[in-house]
Coordinates of C-alpha atoms in Angstrom, one line a residue:
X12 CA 207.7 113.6 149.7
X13 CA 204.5 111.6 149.7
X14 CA 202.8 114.6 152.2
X15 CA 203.3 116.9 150.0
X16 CA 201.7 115.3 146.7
X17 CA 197.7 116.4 148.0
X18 CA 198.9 120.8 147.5
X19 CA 199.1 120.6 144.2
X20 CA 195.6 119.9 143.4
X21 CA 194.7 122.2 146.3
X22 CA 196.5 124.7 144.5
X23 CA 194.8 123.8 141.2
X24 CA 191.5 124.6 142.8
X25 CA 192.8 128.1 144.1
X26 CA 193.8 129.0 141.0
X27 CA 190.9 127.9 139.6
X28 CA 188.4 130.1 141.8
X29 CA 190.6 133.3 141.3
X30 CA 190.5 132.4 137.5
X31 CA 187.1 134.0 136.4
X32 CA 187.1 132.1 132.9
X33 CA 186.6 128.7 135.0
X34 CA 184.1 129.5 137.6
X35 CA 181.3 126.5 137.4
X36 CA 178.8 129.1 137.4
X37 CA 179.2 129.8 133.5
X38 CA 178.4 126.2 132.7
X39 CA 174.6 126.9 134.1
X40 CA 172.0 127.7 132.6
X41 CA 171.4 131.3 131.3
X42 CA 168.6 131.8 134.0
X43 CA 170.4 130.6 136.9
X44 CA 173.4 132.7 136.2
X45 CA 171.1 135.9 135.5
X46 CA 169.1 135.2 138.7
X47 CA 173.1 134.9 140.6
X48 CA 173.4 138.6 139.6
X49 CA 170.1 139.4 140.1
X50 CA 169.9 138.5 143.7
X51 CA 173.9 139.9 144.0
X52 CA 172.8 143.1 142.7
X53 CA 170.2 143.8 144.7
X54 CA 172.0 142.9 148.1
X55 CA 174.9 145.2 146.9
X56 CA 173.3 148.0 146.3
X57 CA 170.9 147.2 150.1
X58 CA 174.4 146.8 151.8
X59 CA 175.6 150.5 150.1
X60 CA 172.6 152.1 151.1
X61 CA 172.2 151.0 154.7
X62 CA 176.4 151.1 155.2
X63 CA 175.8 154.9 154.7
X64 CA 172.2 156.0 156.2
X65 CA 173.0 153.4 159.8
X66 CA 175.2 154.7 161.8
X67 CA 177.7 152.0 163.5
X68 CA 178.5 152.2 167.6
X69 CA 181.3 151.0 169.3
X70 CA 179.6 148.4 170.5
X71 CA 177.6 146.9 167.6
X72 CA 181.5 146.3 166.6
X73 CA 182.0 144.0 169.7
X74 CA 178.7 142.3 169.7
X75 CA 179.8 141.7 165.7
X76 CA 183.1 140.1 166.7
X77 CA 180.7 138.0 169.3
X78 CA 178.9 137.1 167.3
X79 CA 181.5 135.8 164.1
X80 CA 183.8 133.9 167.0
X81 CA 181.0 132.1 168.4
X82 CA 179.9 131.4 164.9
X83 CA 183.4 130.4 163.8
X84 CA 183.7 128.2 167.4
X85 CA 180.6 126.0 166.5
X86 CA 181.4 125.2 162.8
X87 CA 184.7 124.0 163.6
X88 CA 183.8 122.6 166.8
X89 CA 181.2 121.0 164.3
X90 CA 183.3 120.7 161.3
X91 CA 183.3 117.2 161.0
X92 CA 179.2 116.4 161.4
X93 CA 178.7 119.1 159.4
X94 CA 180.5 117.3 156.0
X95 CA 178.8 114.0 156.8
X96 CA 175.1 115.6 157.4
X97 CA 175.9 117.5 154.0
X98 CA 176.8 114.3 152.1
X99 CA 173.6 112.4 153.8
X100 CA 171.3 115.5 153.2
X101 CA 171.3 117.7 149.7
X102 CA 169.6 120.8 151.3
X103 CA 173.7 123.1 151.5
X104 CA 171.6 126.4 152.1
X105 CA 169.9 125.0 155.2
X106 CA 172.7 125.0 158.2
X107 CA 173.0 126.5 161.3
X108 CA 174.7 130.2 160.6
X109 CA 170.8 130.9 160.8
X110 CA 171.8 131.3 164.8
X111 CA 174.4 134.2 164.0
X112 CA 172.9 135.6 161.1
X113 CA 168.9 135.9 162.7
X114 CA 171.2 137.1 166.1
X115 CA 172.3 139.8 163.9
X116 CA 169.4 140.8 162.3
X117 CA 167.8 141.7 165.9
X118 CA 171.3 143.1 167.1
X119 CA 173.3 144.6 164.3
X120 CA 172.8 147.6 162.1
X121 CA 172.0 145.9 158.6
X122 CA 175.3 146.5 156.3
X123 CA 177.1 145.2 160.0
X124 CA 174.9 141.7 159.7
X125 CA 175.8 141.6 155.9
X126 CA 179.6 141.2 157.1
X127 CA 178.4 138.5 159.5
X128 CA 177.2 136.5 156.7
X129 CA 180.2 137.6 154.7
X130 CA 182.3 135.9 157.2
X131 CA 180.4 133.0 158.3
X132 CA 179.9 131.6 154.4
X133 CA 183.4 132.6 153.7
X134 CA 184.8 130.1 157.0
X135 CA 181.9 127.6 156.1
X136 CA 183.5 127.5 151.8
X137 CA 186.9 127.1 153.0
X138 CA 186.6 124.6 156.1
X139 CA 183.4 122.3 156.2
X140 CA 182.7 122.5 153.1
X141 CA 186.2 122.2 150.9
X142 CA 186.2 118.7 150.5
X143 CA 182.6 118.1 149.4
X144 CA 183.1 118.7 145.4
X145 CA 179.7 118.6 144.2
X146 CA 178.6 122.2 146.3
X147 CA 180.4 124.7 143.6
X148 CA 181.4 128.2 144.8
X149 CA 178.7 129.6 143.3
X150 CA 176.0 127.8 145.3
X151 CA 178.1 128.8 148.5
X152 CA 177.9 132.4 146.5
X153 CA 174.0 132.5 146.0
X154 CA 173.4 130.8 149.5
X155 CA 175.1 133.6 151.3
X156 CA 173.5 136.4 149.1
X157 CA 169.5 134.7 149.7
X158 CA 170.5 135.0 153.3
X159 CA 171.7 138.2 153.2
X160 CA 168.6 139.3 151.6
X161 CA 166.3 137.4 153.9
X162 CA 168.1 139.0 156.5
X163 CA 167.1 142.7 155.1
X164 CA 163.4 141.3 154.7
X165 CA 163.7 140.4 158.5
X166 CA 164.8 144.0 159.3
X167 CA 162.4 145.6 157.2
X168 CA 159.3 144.5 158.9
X169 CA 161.0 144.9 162.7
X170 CA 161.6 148.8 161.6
X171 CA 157.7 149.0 160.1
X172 CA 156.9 148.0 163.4
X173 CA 158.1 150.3 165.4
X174 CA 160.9 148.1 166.7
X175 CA 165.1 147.8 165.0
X176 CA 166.3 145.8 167.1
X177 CA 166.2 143.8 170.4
X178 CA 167.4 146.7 172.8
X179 CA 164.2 148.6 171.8
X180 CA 162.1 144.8 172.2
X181 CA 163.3 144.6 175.7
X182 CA 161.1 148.0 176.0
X183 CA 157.9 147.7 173.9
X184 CA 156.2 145.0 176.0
X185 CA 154.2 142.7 173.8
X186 CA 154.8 145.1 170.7
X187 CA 158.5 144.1 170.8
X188 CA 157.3 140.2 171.2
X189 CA 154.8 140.8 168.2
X190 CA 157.7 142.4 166.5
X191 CA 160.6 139.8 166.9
X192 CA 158.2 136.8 166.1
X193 CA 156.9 138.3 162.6
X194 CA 160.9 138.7 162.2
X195 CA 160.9 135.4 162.8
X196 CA 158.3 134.3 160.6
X197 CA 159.3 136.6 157.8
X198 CA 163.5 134.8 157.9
X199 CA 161.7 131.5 157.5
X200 CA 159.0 132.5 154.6
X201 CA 161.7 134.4 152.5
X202 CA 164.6 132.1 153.0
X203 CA 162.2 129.3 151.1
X204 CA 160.7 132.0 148.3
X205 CA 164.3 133.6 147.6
X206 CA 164.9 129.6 146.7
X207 CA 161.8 129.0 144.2
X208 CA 163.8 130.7 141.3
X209 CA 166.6 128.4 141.5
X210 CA 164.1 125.3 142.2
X211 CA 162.4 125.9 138.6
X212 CA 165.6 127.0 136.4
X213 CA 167.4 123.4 137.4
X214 CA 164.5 121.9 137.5
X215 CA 165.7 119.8 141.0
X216 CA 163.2 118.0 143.4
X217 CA 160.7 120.3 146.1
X218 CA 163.3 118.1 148.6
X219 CA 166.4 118.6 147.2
X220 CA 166.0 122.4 148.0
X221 CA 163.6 122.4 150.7
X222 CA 164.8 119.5 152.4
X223 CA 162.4 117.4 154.7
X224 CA 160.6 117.5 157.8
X225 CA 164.0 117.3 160.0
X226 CA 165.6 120.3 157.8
X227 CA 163.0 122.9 158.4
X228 CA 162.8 121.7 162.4
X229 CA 166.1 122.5 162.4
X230 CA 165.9 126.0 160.9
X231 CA 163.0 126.7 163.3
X232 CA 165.5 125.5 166.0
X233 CA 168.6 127.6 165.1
X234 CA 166.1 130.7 164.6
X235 CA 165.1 129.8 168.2
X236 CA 168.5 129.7 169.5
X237 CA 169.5 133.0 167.6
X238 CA 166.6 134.2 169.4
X239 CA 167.6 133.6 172.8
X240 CA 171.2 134.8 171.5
X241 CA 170.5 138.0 170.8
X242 CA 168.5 137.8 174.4
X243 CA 171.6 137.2 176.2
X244 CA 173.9 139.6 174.3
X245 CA 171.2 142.4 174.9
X246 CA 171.5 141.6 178.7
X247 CA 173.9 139.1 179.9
X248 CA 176.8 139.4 177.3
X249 CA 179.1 137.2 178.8
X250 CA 176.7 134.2 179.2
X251 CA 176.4 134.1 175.3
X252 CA 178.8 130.9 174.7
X253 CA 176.6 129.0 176.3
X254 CA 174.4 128.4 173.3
X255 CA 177.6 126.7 171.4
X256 CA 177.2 123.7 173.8
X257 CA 173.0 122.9 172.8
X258 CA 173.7 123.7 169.7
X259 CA 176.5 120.8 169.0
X260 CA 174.0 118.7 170.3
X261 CA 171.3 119.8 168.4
X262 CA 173.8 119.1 165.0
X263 CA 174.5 115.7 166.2
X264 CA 171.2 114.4 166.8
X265 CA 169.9 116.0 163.1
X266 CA 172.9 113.9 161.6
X267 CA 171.4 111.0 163.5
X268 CA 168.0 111.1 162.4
X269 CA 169.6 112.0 158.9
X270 CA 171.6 109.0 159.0
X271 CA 168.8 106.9 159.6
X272 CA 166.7 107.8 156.9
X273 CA 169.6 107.8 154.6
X274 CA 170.2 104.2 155.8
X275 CA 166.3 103.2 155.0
X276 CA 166.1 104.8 151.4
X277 CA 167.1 104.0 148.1
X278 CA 169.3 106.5 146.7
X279 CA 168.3 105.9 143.0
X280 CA 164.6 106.6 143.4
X281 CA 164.0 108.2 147.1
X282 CA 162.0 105.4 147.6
X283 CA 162.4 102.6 151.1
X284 CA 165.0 100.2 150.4
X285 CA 164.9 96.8 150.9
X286 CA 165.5 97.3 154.7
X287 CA 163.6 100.2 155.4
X288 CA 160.6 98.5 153.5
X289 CA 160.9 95.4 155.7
X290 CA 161.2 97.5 159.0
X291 CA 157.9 99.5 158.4
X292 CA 155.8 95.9 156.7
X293 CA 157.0 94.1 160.0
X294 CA 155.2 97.0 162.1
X295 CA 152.0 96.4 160.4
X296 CA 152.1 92.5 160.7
X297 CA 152.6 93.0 164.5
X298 CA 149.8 95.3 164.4
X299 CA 147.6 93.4 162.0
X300 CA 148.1 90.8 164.5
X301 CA 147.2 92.8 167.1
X302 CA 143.7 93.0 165.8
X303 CA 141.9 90.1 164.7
X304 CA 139.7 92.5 161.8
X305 CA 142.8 94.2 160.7
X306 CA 143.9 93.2 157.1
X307 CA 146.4 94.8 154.4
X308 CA 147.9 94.2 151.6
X309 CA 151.6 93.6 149.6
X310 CA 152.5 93.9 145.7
X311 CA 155.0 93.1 144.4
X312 CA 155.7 95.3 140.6
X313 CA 158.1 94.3 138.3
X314 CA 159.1 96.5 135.0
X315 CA 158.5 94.5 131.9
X316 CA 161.2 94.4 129.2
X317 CA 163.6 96.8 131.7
X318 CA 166.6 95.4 130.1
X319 CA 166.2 96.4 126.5
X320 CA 165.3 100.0 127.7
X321 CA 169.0 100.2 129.1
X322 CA 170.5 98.6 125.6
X323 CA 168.4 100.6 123.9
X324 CA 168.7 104.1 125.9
X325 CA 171.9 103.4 128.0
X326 CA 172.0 103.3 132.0
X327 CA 171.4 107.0 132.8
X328 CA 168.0 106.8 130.6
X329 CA 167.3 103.6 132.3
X330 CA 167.9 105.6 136.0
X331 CA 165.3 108.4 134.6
X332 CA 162.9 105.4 133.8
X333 CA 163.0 103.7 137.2
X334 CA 162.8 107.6 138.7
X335 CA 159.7 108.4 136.8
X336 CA 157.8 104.8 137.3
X337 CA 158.6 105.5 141.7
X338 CA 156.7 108.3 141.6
X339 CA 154.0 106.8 139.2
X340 CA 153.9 104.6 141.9
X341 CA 153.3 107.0 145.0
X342 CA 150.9 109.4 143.0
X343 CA 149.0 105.8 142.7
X344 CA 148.6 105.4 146.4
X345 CA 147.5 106.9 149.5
X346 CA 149.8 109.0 151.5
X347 CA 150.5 106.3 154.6
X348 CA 151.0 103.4 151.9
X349 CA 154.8 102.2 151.8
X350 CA 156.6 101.8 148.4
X351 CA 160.3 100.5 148.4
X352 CA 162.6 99.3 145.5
X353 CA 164.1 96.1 146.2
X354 CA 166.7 96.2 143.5
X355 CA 167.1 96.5 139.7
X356 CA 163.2 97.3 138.2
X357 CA 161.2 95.1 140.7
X358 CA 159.3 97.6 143.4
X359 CA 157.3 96.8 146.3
X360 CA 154.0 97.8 148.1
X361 CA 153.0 98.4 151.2
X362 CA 148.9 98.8 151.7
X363 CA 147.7 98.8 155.1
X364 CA 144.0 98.2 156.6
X365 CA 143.3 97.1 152.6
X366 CA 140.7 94.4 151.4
X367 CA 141.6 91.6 148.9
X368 CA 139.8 93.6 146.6
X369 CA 140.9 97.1 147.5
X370 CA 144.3 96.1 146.8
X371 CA 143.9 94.2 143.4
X372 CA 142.1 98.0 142.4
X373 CA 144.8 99.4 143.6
X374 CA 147.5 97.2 141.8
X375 CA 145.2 97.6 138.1
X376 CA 145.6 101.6 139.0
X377 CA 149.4 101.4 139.6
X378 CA 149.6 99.2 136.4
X379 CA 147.7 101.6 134.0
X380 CA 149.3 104.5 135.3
X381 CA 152.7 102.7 134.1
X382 CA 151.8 101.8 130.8
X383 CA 150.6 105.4 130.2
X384 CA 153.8 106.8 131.1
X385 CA 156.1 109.0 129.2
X386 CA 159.8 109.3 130.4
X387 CA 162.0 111.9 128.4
X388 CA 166.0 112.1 128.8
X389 CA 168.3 113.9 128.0
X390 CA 170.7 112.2 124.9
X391 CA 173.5 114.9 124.0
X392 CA 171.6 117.9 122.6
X393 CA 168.3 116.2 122.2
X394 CA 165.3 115.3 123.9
X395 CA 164.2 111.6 123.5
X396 CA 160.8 110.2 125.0
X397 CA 160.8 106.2 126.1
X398 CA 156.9 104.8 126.2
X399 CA 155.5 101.7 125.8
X400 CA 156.2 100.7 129.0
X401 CA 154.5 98.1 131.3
X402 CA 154.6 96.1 134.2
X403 CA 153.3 93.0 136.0
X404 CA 152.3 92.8 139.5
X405 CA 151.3 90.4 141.9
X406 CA 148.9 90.6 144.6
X407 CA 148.9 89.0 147.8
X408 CA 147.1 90.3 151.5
X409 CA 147.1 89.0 155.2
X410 CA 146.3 86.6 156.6
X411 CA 144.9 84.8 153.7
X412 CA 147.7 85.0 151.7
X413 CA 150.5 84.0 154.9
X414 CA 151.3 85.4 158.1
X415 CA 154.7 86.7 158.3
X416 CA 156.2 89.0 155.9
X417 CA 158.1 86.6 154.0
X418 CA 155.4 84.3 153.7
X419 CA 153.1 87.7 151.9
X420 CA 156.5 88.4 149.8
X421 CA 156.6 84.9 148.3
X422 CA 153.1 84.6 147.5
X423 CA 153.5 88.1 145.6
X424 CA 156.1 87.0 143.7
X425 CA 155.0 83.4 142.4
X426 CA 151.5 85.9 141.2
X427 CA 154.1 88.4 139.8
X428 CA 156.1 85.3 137.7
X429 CA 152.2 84.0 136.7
X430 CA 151.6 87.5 135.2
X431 CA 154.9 87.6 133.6
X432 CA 154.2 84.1 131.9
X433 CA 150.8 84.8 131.1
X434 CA 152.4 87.5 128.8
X435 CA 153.2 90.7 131.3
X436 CA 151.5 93.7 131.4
X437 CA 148.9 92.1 133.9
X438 CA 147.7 91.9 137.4
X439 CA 147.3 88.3 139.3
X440 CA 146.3 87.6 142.7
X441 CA 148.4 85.1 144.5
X442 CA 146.2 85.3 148.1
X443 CA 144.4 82.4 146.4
X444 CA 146.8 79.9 145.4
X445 CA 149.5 80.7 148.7

């Protein structure tokens, strides 16, 4: 009897996506939903027109049932890396159907590659993504139409160009080359634009869409691999299952490197936690040390009065305030400088090749910048603003102020506790005293 219990939910949630009145989508806002029919609308009517001026062969048939298996193969075969990656990394339209569905676009008449995406969203909803509740259908939805769209962009510039598809490449010399890399190009630049709507109605982070440095590698990848995919199926059909086996591995090591960067930030504020922070500050000590003119610099930046903003505001406007004064923080700093969160409202800071000096400047920038701020939450149907806000920071660089990193921490923190005594909102060097 206990095996049975888990259907009934399931079945909740069936009924629930056949039941139009309940669809997550109508609890959007009014631009995101428009913008979901917009997009749907337009790759309707593309399919309808292409489905009845492009002729389908025999054979674009089979390469489409090629091309779905394989695509069905790896995301099962991958099913399991696939959830964890997604739970690690908040970027759901980037994923590897970007093999099958740019293998299409350079194989398959256009309405044909629609159905390819058609099917490989439809497995990817129902199987590696059904347990992960915080991707609604809809997103799956509006995923699978940008793609499809980005898919007809692709196919529009290969048939201005002379060339539709990869059997007429294999012909056209270094037109067909030109061809298939501006195809190439043009999937990558429209699969980020079609996403720019939906980035500015939910107002969400550049990341959280666009993902970071190892996301976009691994769309360049897949688009590589769907590449040479197409390349085989145009010549050596049956050698086409050899790309599942490369591209397993490629999913395993992009959950590794996303697994250690989830394992070195702070969820809260995207910042370095306490280990990350620690890792990166012990590679400058050893190569501070390496160097007997090298020099840099740690604060340490605690938020004055934190604990009356959350009585005041509650927890979630306390979350926006800690949010908002991280990337005070990094828009205070230079792009290599290191900024972690080391728990509650205390922050850290990273400054290498710095002067004593250099660093104080840096810390009485960070500290104006904070006490200038103005964080606004959401409380029911109003808008609030919290201000008055402050901090006090202490200063302390290598090697005057210790050698090791615990040594630079501690002599931080006793100038952090002198600010805070000397009545907050203040900067104080502790390089002198440690």
């Amino acid at each position: 009897m206990d095996g049975a219990r888990p259907a009934e939910p399931r079945v909740g949630r069936i009924r629930g996506a056949l039941n139009p009145a309940r669809w997550t989508l109508w609890r959007q806002r009014g631009s995101l939903i428009f913008y979901c029919f917009l997009v749907e609308s337009v790759a309707l009517v593309a399919t309808v027109r292409t489905a009845v001026t492009v002729p389908v062969r025999g054979w674009d048939l089979f390469v489409f049932g090629v091309l779905a298996g394989l695509g069905v193969l790896q995301a099962e075969l991958g099913r399991q890396i696939e959830r964890v990656r997604r739970l690690v990394s908040d970027t759901p339209h980037i994923n590897l159907t970007s093999v099958w569905t740019f293998a299409g676009v350079l194989l398959l008449p256009p309405a044909l590659g629609t159905a390819l995406v058609a099917v490989l969203y439809l497995h990817l909803a129902t199987r590696s993504l059904a347990r992960i509740k915080r991707v609604p259908p809809f997103r799956t939805t509006l995923n699978a139409t940008l793609v499809v769209i980005t898919c007809y962009s692709a196919d529009f510039v290969l048939s201005r160009l002379g060339v539709p598809d990869m059997y007429a490449a294999l012909t056209a010399g270094w037109r067909g080359v030109t061809a298939i890399a501006l195809a190439a190009v043009t999937y990558f630049v429209v699969s980020a634009i079609t996403i720019v709507p939906a980035l500015t109605i939910t107002k969400r982070s550049v990341t959280a869409f666009f993902g970071g440095l190892g996301d976009n590698l691994l769309e360049v990848a897949t688009l590589c691999l769907g590449l040479l995919t197409a390349l085989t199926l145009a010549t050596l059909p049956a050698l086409a299952v050899a790309i599942v086996p490369p591209l397993l591995v490629l999913h395993r090591a992009v959950l590794i490197k996303q697994l250690e960067i989830a394992a070195t930030t702070d969820e809260k504020t995207g910042l370095f936690n306490t280990t990350g922070w620690h890792l990166l500050a012990s590679r400058e000590l050893a190569r501070a040390q390496r160097s007997t003119r090298s020099t840099f610099g740690v604060l340490m930046i605690d938020l004055d009065h934190f604990k009356s903003i959350n009585d005041e505001h509650g927890h979630l406007a306390g979350d926006a305030v800690l949010r908002a004064v991280a990337a005070t923080i990094k828009s205070a700093v230079r792009d290599y400088d290191s900024v972690g969160r080391f728990g509650g409202e205390e922050f850290v800071v990273l400054l290498p090749d710095i002067s004593p000096a250099a660093a104080l400047a840096v810390a009485e920038r960070i500290r104006s910048a904070i006490e200038t701020l103005k964080v606004e939450y959401e409380d029911g149907s109003r808008v609030r603003v919290i201000g008055d806000l402050s901090a006090s920071i202490g200063v302390a660089t290598y090697p005057d102020g210790g050698t090791a990193v615990d040594r630079l921490l501690q002599a931080a923190d006793k100038a952090l506790y002198r600010a805070k005594d000397a009545g907050r909102n203040q900067v104080v060097d502790g390089t002198a005293t440690a």
